[in-house]
Short mmCIF file of C-alpha atoms in Angstrom, two decimals:
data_model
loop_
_atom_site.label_atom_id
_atom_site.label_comp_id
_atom_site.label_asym_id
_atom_site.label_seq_id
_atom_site.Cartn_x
_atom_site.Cartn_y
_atom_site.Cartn_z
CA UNK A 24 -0.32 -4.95 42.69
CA UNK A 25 1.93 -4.16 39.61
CA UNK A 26 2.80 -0.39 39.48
CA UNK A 27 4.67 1.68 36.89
CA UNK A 28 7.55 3.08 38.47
CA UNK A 29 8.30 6.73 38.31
CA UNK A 30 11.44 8.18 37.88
CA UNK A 31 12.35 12.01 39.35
CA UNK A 32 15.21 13.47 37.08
CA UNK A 33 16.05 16.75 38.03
CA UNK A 34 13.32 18.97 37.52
CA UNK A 35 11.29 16.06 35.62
CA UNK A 36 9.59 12.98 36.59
CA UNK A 37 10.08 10.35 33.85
CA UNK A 38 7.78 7.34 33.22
CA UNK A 39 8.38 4.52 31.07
CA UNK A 40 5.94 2.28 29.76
CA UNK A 41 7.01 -1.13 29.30
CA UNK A 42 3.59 -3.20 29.33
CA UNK A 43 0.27 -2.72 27.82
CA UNK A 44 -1.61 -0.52 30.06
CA UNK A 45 -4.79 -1.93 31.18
CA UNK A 46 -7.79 0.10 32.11
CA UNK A 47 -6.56 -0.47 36.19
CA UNK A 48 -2.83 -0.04 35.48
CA UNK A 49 -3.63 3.50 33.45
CA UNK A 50 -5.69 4.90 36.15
CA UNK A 51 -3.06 3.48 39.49
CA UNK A 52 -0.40 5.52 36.90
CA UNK A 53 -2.49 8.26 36.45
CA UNK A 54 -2.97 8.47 40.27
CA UNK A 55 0.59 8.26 41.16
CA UNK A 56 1.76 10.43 39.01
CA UNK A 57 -0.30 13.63 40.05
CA UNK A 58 0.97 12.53 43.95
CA UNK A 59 4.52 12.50 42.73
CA UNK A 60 4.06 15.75 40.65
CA UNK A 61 2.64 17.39 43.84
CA UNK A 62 5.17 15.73 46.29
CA UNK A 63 8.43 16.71 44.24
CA UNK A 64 7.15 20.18 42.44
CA UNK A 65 7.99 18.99 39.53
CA UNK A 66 8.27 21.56 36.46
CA UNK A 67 7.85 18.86 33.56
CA UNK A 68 6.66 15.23 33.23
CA UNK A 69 8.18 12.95 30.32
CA UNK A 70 6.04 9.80 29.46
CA UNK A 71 7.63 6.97 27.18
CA UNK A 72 5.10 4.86 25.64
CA UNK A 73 7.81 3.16 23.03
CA UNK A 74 6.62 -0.03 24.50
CA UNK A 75 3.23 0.14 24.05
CA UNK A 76 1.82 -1.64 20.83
CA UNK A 77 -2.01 -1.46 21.75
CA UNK A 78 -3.74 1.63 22.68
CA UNK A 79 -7.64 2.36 23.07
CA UNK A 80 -9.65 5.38 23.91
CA UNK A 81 -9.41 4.97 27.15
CA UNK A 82 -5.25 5.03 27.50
CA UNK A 83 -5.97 7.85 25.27
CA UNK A 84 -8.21 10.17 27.77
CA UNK A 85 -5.78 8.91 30.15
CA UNK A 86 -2.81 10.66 28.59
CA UNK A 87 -5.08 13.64 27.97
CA UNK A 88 -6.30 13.58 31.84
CA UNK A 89 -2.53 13.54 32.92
CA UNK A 90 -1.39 16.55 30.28
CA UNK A 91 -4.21 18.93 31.90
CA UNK A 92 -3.91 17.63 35.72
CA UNK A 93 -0.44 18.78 35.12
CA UNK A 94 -0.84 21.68 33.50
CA UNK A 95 -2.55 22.84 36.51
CA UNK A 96 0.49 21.90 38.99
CA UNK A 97 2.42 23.92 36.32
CA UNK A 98 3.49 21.13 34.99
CA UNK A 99 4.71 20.19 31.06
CA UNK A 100 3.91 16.68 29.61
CA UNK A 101 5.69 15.28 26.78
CA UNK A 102 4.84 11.70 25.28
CA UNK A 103 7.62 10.75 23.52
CA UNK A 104 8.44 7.29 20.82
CA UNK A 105 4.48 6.73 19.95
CA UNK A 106 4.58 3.81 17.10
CA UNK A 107 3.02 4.86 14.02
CA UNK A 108 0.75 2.49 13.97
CA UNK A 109 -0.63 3.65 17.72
CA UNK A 110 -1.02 7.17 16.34
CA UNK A 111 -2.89 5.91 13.40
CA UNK A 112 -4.91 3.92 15.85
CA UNK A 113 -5.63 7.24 17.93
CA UNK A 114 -6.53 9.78 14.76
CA UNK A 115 -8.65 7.44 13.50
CA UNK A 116 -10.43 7.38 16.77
CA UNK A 117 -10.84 10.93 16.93
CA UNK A 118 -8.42 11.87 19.51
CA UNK A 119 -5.53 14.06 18.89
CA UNK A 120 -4.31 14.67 21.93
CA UNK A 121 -4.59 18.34 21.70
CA UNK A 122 -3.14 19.71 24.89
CA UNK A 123 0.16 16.90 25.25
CA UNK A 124 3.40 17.81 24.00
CA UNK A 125 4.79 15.13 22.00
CA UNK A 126 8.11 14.09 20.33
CA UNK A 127 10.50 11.46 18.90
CA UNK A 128 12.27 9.85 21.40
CA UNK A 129 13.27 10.55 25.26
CA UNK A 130 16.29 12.62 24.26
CA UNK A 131 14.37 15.27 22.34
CA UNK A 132 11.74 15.21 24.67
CA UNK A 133 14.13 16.24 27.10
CA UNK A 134 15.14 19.25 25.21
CA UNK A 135 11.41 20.35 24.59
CA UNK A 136 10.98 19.92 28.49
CA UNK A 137 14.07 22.07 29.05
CA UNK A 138 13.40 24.71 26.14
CA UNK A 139 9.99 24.96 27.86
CA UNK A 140 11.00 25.18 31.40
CA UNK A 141 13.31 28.33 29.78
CA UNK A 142 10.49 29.81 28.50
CA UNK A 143 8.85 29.76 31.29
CA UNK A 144 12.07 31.26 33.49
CA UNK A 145 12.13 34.32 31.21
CA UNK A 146 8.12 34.69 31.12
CA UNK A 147 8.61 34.81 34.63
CA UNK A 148 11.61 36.98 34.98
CA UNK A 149 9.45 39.45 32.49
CA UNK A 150 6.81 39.44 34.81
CA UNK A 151 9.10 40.58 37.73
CA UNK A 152 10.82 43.08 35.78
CA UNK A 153 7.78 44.68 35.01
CA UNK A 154 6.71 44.27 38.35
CA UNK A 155 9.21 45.99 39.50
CA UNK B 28 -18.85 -39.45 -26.19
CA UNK B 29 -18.44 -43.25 -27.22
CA UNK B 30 -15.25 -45.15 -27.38
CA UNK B 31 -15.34 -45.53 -30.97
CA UNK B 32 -15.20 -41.66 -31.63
CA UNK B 33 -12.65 -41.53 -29.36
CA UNK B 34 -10.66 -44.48 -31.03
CA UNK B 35 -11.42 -42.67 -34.48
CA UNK B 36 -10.00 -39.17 -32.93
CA UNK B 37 -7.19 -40.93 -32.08
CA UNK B 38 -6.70 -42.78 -35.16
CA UNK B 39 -6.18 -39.56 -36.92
CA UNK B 40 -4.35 -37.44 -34.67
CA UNK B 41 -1.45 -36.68 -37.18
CA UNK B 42 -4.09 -35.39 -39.72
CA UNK B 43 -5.81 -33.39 -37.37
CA UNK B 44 -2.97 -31.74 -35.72
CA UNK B 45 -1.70 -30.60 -39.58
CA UNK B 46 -5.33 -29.49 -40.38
CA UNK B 47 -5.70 -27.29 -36.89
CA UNK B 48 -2.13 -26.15 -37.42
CA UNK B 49 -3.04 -24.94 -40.92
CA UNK B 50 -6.00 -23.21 -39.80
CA UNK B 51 -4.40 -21.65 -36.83
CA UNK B 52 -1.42 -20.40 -39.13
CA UNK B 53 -3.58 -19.35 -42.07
CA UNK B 54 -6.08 -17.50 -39.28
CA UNK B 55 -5.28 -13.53 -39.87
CA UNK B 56 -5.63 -13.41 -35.69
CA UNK B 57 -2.81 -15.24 -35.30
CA UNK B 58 0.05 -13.06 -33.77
CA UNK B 59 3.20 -14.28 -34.87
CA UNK B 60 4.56 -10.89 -33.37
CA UNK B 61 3.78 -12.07 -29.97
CA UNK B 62 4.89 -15.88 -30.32
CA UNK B 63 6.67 -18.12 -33.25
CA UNK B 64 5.37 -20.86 -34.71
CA UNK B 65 7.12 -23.77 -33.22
CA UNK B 66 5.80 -22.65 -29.99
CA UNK B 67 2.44 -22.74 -31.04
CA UNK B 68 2.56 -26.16 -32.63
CA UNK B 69 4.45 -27.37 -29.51
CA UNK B 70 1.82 -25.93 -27.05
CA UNK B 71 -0.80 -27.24 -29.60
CA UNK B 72 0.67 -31.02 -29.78
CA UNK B 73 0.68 -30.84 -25.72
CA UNK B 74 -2.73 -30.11 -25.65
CA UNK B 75 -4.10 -31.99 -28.55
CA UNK B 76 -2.35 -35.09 -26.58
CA UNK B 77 -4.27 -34.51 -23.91
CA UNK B 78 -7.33 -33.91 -24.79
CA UNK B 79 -7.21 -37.25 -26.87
CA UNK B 80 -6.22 -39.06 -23.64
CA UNK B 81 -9.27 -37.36 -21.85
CA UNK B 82 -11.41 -38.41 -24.80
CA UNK B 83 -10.63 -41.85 -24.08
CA UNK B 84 -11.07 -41.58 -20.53
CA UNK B 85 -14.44 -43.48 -19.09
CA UNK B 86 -15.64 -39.99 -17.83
CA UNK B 87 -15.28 -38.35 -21.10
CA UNK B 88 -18.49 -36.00 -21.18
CA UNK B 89 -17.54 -34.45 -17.33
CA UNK B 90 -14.32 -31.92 -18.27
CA UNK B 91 -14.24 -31.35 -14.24
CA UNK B 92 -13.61 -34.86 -13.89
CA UNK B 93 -9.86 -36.23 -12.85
CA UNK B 94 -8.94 -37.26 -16.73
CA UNK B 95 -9.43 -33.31 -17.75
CA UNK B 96 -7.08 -32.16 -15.02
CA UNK B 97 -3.83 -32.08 -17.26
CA UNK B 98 -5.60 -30.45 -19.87
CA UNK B 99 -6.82 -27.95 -17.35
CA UNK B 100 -3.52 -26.97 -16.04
CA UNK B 101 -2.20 -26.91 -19.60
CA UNK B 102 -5.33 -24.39 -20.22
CA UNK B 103 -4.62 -22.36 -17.45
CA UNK B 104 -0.93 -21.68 -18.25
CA UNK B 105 -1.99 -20.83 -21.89
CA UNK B 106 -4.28 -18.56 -21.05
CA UNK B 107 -2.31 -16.58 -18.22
CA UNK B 108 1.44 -16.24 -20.76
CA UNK B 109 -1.61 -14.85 -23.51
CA UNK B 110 -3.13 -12.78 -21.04
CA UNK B 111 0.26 -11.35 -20.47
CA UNK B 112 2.00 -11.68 -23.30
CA UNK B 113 -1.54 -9.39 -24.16
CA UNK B 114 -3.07 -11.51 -26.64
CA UNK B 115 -7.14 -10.38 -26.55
CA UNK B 116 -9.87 -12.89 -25.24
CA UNK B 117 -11.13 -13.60 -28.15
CA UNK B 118 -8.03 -14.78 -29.92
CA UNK B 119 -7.47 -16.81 -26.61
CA UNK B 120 -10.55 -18.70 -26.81
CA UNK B 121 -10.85 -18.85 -30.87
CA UNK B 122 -7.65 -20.86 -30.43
CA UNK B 123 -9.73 -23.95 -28.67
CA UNK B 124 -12.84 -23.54 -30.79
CA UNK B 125 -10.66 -23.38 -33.61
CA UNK B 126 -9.69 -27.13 -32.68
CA UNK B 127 -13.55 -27.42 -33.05
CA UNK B 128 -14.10 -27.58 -36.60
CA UNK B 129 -11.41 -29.92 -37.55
CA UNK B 130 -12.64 -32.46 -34.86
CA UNK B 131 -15.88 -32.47 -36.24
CA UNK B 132 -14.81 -33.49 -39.61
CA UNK B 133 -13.24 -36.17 -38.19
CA UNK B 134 -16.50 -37.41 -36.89
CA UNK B 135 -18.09 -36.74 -39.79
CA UNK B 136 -15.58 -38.68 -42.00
CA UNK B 137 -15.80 -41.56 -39.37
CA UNK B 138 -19.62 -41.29 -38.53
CA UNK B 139 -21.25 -40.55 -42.22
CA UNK B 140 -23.10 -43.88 -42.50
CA UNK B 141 -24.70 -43.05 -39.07
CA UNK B 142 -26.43 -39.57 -39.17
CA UNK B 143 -27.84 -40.27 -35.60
CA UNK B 144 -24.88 -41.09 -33.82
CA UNK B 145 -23.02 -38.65 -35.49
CA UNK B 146 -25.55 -36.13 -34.45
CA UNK B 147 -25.01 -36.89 -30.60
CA UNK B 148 -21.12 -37.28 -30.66
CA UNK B 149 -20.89 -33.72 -32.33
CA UNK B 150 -23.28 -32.67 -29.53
CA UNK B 151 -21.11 -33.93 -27.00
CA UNK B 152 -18.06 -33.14 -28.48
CA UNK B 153 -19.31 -29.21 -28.54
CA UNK B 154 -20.07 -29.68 -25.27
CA UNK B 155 -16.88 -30.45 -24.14
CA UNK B 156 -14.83 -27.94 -26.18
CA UNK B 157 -17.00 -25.02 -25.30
CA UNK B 158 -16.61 -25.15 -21.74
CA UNK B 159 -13.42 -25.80 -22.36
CA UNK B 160 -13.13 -22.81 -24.04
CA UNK B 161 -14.85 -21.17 -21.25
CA UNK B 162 -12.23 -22.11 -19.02
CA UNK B 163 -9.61 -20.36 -21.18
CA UNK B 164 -11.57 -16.87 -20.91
CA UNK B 165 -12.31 -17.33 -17.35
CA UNK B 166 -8.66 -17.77 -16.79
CA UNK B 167 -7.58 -15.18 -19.01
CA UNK B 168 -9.54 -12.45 -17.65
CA UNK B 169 -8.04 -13.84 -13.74
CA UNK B 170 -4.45 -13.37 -15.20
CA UNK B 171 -5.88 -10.19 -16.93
CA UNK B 172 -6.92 -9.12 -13.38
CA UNK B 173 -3.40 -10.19 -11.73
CA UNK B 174 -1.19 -8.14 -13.94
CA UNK B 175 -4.12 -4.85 -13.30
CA UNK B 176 -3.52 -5.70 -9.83
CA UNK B 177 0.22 -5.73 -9.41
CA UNK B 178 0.34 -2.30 -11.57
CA UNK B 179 -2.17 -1.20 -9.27
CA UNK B 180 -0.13 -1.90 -5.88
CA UNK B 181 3.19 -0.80 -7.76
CA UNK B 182 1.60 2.70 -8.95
CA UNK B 183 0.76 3.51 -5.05
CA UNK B 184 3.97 2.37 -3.90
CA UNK B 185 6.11 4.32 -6.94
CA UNK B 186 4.18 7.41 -6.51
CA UNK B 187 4.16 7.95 -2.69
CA UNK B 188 8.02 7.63 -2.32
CA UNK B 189 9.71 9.41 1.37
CA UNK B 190 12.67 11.44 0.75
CA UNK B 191 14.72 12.63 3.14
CA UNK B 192 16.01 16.36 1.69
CA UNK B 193 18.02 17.39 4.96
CA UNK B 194 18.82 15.87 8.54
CA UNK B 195 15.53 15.61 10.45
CA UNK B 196 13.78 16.91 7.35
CA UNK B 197 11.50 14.03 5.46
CA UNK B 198 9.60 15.23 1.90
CA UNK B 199 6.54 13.56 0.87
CA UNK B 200 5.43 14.39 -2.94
CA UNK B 201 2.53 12.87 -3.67
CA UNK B 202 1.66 12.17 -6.93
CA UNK B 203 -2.05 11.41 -7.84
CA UNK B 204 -4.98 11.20 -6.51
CA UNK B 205 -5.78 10.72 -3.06
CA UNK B 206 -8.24 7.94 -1.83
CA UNK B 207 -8.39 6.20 0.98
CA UNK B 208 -6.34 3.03 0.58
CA UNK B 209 -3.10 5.26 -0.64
CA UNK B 210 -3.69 7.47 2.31
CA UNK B 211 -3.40 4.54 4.46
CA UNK B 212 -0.13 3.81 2.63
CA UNK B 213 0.81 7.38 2.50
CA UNK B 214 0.38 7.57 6.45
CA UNK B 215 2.23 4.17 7.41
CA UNK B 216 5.35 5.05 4.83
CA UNK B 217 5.69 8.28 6.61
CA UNK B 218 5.31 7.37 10.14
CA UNK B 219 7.49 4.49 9.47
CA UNK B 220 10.16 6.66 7.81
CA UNK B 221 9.97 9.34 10.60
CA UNK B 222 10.57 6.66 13.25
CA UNK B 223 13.48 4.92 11.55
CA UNK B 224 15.03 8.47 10.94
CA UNK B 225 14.66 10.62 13.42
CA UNK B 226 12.94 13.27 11.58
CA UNK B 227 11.28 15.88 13.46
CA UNK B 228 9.54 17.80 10.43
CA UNK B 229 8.04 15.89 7.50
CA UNK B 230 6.98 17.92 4.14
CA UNK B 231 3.83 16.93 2.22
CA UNK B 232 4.20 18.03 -1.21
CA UNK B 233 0.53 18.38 -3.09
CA UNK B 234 1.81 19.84 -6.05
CA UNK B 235 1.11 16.48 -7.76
CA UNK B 236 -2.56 16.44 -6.58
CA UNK B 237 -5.20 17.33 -9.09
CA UNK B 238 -8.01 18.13 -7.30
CA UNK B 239 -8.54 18.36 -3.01
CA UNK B 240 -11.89 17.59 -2.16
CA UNK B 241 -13.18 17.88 1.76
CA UNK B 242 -12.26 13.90 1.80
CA UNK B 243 -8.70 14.57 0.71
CA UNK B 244 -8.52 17.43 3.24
CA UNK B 245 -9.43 15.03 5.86
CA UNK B 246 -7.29 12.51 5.07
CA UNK B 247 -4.35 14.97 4.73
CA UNK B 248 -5.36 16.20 8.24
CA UNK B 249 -5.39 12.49 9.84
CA UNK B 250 -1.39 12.13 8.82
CA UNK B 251 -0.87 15.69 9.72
CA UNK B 252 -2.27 14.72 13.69
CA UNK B 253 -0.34 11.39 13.45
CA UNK B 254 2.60 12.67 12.89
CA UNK B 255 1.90 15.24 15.96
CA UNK B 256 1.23 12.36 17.85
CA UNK B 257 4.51 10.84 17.58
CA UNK B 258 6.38 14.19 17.69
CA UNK B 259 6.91 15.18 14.33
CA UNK B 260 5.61 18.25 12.85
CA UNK B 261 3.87 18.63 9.37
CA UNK B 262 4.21 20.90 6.69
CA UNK B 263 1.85 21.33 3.51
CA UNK B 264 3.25 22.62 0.51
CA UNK B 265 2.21 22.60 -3.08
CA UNK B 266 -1.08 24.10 -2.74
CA UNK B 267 -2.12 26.05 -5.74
CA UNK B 268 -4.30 28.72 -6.31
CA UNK B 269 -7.17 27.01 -7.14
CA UNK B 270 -6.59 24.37 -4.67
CA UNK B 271 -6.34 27.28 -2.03
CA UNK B 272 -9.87 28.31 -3.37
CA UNK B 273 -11.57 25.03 -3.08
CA UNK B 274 -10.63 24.56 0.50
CA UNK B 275 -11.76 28.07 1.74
CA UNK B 276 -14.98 27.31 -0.33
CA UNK B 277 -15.58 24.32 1.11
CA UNK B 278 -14.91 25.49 4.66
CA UNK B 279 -11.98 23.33 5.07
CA UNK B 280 -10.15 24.32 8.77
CA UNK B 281 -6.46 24.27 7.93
CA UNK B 282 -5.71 26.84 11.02
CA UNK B 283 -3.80 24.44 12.80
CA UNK B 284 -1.59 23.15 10.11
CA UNK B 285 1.24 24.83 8.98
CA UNK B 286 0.89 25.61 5.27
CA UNK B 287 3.06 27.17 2.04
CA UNK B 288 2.79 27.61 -0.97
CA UNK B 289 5.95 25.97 -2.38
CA UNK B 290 8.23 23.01 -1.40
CA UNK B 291 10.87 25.16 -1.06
CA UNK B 292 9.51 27.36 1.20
CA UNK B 293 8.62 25.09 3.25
CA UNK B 294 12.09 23.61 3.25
CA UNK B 295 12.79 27.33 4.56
CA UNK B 296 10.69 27.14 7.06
CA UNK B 297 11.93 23.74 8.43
CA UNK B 298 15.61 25.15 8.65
CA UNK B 299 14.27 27.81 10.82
CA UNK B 300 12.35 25.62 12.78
CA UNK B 301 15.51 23.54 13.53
CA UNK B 302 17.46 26.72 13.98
CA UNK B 303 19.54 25.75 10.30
CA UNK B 304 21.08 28.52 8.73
CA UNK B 305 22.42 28.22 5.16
CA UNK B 306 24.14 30.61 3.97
CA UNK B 307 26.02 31.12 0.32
CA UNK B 308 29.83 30.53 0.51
CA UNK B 309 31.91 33.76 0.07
CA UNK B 310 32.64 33.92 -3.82
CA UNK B 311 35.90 34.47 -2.97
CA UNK B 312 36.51 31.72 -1.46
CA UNK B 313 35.43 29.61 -4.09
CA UNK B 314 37.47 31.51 -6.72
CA UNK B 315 40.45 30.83 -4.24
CA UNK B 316 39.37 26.50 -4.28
CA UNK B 317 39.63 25.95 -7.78
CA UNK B 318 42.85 28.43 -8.08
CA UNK B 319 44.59 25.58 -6.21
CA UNK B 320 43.42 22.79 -8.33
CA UNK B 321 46.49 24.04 -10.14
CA UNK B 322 45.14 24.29 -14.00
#
């Protein structure tokens, strides 16, 4: 069966989405992913979906489903290179994809991953030093 | 419409080509401001032509039939350089049905010793130039429609242009009001323009929006989450007082936007959001540059 390959950078796992994600595809992805976030403690997950011309409302709970599964591991999502006219697509079908993190292109997407996993080091390290 | 009227039409073709031209020149709605002369009495001897030709044609009385078509296209092409050359309909039609009157006196000059058939080759002859001349309006008012609708698609592309005012900073002034066709455009110019440039903060200028209704609000909240979407973030600037008003009054939820009250403000607030700091130059420094111009 086809799979989506994920891709554990450092800290992150990256996924890139080079086919249209059918209903199957988005939920084997959406499976695999919260195994590998689990497996490799990963701190941030970083999903392209450049690729992807044609989105509905279910690739759209999808993405949501993955942003707060993660969350819970303690986990950041960031979609990253959404075509304009998929985020038309997705406001005018209501969704807004409240609790993703989204931006540009895979490089800033990067950053925000690694500006958030700082933020979370010193909320941390503020918690300790109080503790103490 | 018999041969022999036809024939007779044809006969005197010179005569009524000066007669129609004299009318048509003498006629105080003739605008020689918007076309000369020789034009006219070019375009006129084209058409006159023509029509003779379909006169004589076996299917004289049916203008939609195949001997009509030149005179059609020469109709249409009239009608469209008057509609933009902005002649008004009626001196677009008056220019067939001016052909009218001199045609009958032809008939009547040929047909005087025969009040019966001259009765029913007049009729016909009405017939033909009337829906002729109906043809002319209905084609004017198309061209009339093709010049609103050009202006129409050029005033929504002019007035939503997509600057980019600083590296990863887009500005959007729009201009106008907002409906829901130009928000459409609005959206896809600005989602296009982020992707092609990078931009991670795009400003939407309302200064040059008269009035923000709930629907406006709506639609300026639908390119706001788009651009989230694709990782860009929105700013709104230009709101005015009374604009400011409206929205609380109508209950408008604008919490999760990021708002200001001038563009360049807002252009403030990007810099800080990219961690850009402008500063002014030391004036001494300057002084110092134009020292060593050497005047």
């Amino acid at each position: 069966m086809e799979r989506i390959p994920i891709l554990k950078m450092g800290p992150f796992l990256l996924v890139t989405i080079q086919v249209d994600l059918y209903d199957r595809l988005a939920l084997t992805l959406e499976n695999d992913l919260i195994n590998m976030v689990s497996k490799t403690e990963a701190k941030g997950v970083l999903i392209d979906i450049s690729a992807v011309s044609i989105v509905d409302s279910f690739m759209g709970r999808i993405l949501g489903n993955i942003a707060s599964m993660s969350k819970i591991m303690d986990a950041a999502t960031v979609v990253v290179g959404m075509q304009p006219a998929v985020a038309i697509t997705l406001v005018e079908l209501g969704l807004t994809l409240s609790g993703v993190h989204t931006a540009l292109d895979v490089e800033q997407g990067m950053e925000l991953l690694r500006n958030k996993i700082g933020q979370l080091e010193q909320d941390e390290e503020g918690l300790y030093d109080s503790f103490i | 419409m018999n041969k022999e009227s036809a024939a007779a039409l044809k006969g005197k073709k010179k005569q009524i080509m000066e007669t129609w031209m004299g009318n048509q020149t003498k006629d105080a709605a003739l605008r020689d401001d918007l076309m000369s002369v020789a034009e006219l009495q070019q375009q006129s001897e084209e058409f006159l032509n023509s029509l003779l030709k379909a006169f004589a044609s076996p299917q004289a009385d049916d203008t939609d039939s195949a001997g009509y078509e030149p005179i059609h296209d020469i109709l249409n092409e009239i009608s469209i350089s008057r509609a933009r050359q902005g002649f008004s309909p009626r001196e677009t039609s008056s220019y067939i049905l001016s052909l009218k009157e001199v045609l009958s006196h032809t008939l009547e000059e040929r047909f005087r010793e025969e009040p019966a058939t001259l009765y029913k080759e007049i009729i016909s002859m009405n017939k033909i130039m009337d829906s002729l001349s109906l043809l002319t309006t209905e084609t004017y008012i198309k061209g009339r429609e093709e010049v609103i609708l050009r202006q129409t698609n050029e005033m929504s592309e002019i007035s939503t242009p997509v600057i980019r005012v600083w590296e990863g900073i887009l500005a959007l002034p729009i201009i106008g009001t907002l409906d829901s066709a130009r928000t459409q455009v609005v959206m896809e110019a600005l989602l296009e323009e982020i992707v092609a440039t990078g931009s991670r903060i795009a400003i939407l200028d309302i200064s040059g929006v008269p009035t923000v209704d709930s629907l406006v609000a709506q639609h300026l909240i639908k390119t706001v989450s788009a651009a989230r979407l694709m990782g860009a973030e929105c700013i709104i600037s230009g709101i005015r007082a009374e604009i400011a008003q409206t929205i609380v009054h109508l209950g408008i939820d604008l919490t999760n936007i990021y708002t200001k009250a001038s563009l360049a403000s807002a252009l403030k607030m990007s810099f800080s959001m990219l961690n850009i700091q402008v500063t002014k130059a030391a004036p001494n420094a300057q002084l110092g540059s134009k020292q060593n111009f050497g005047f």
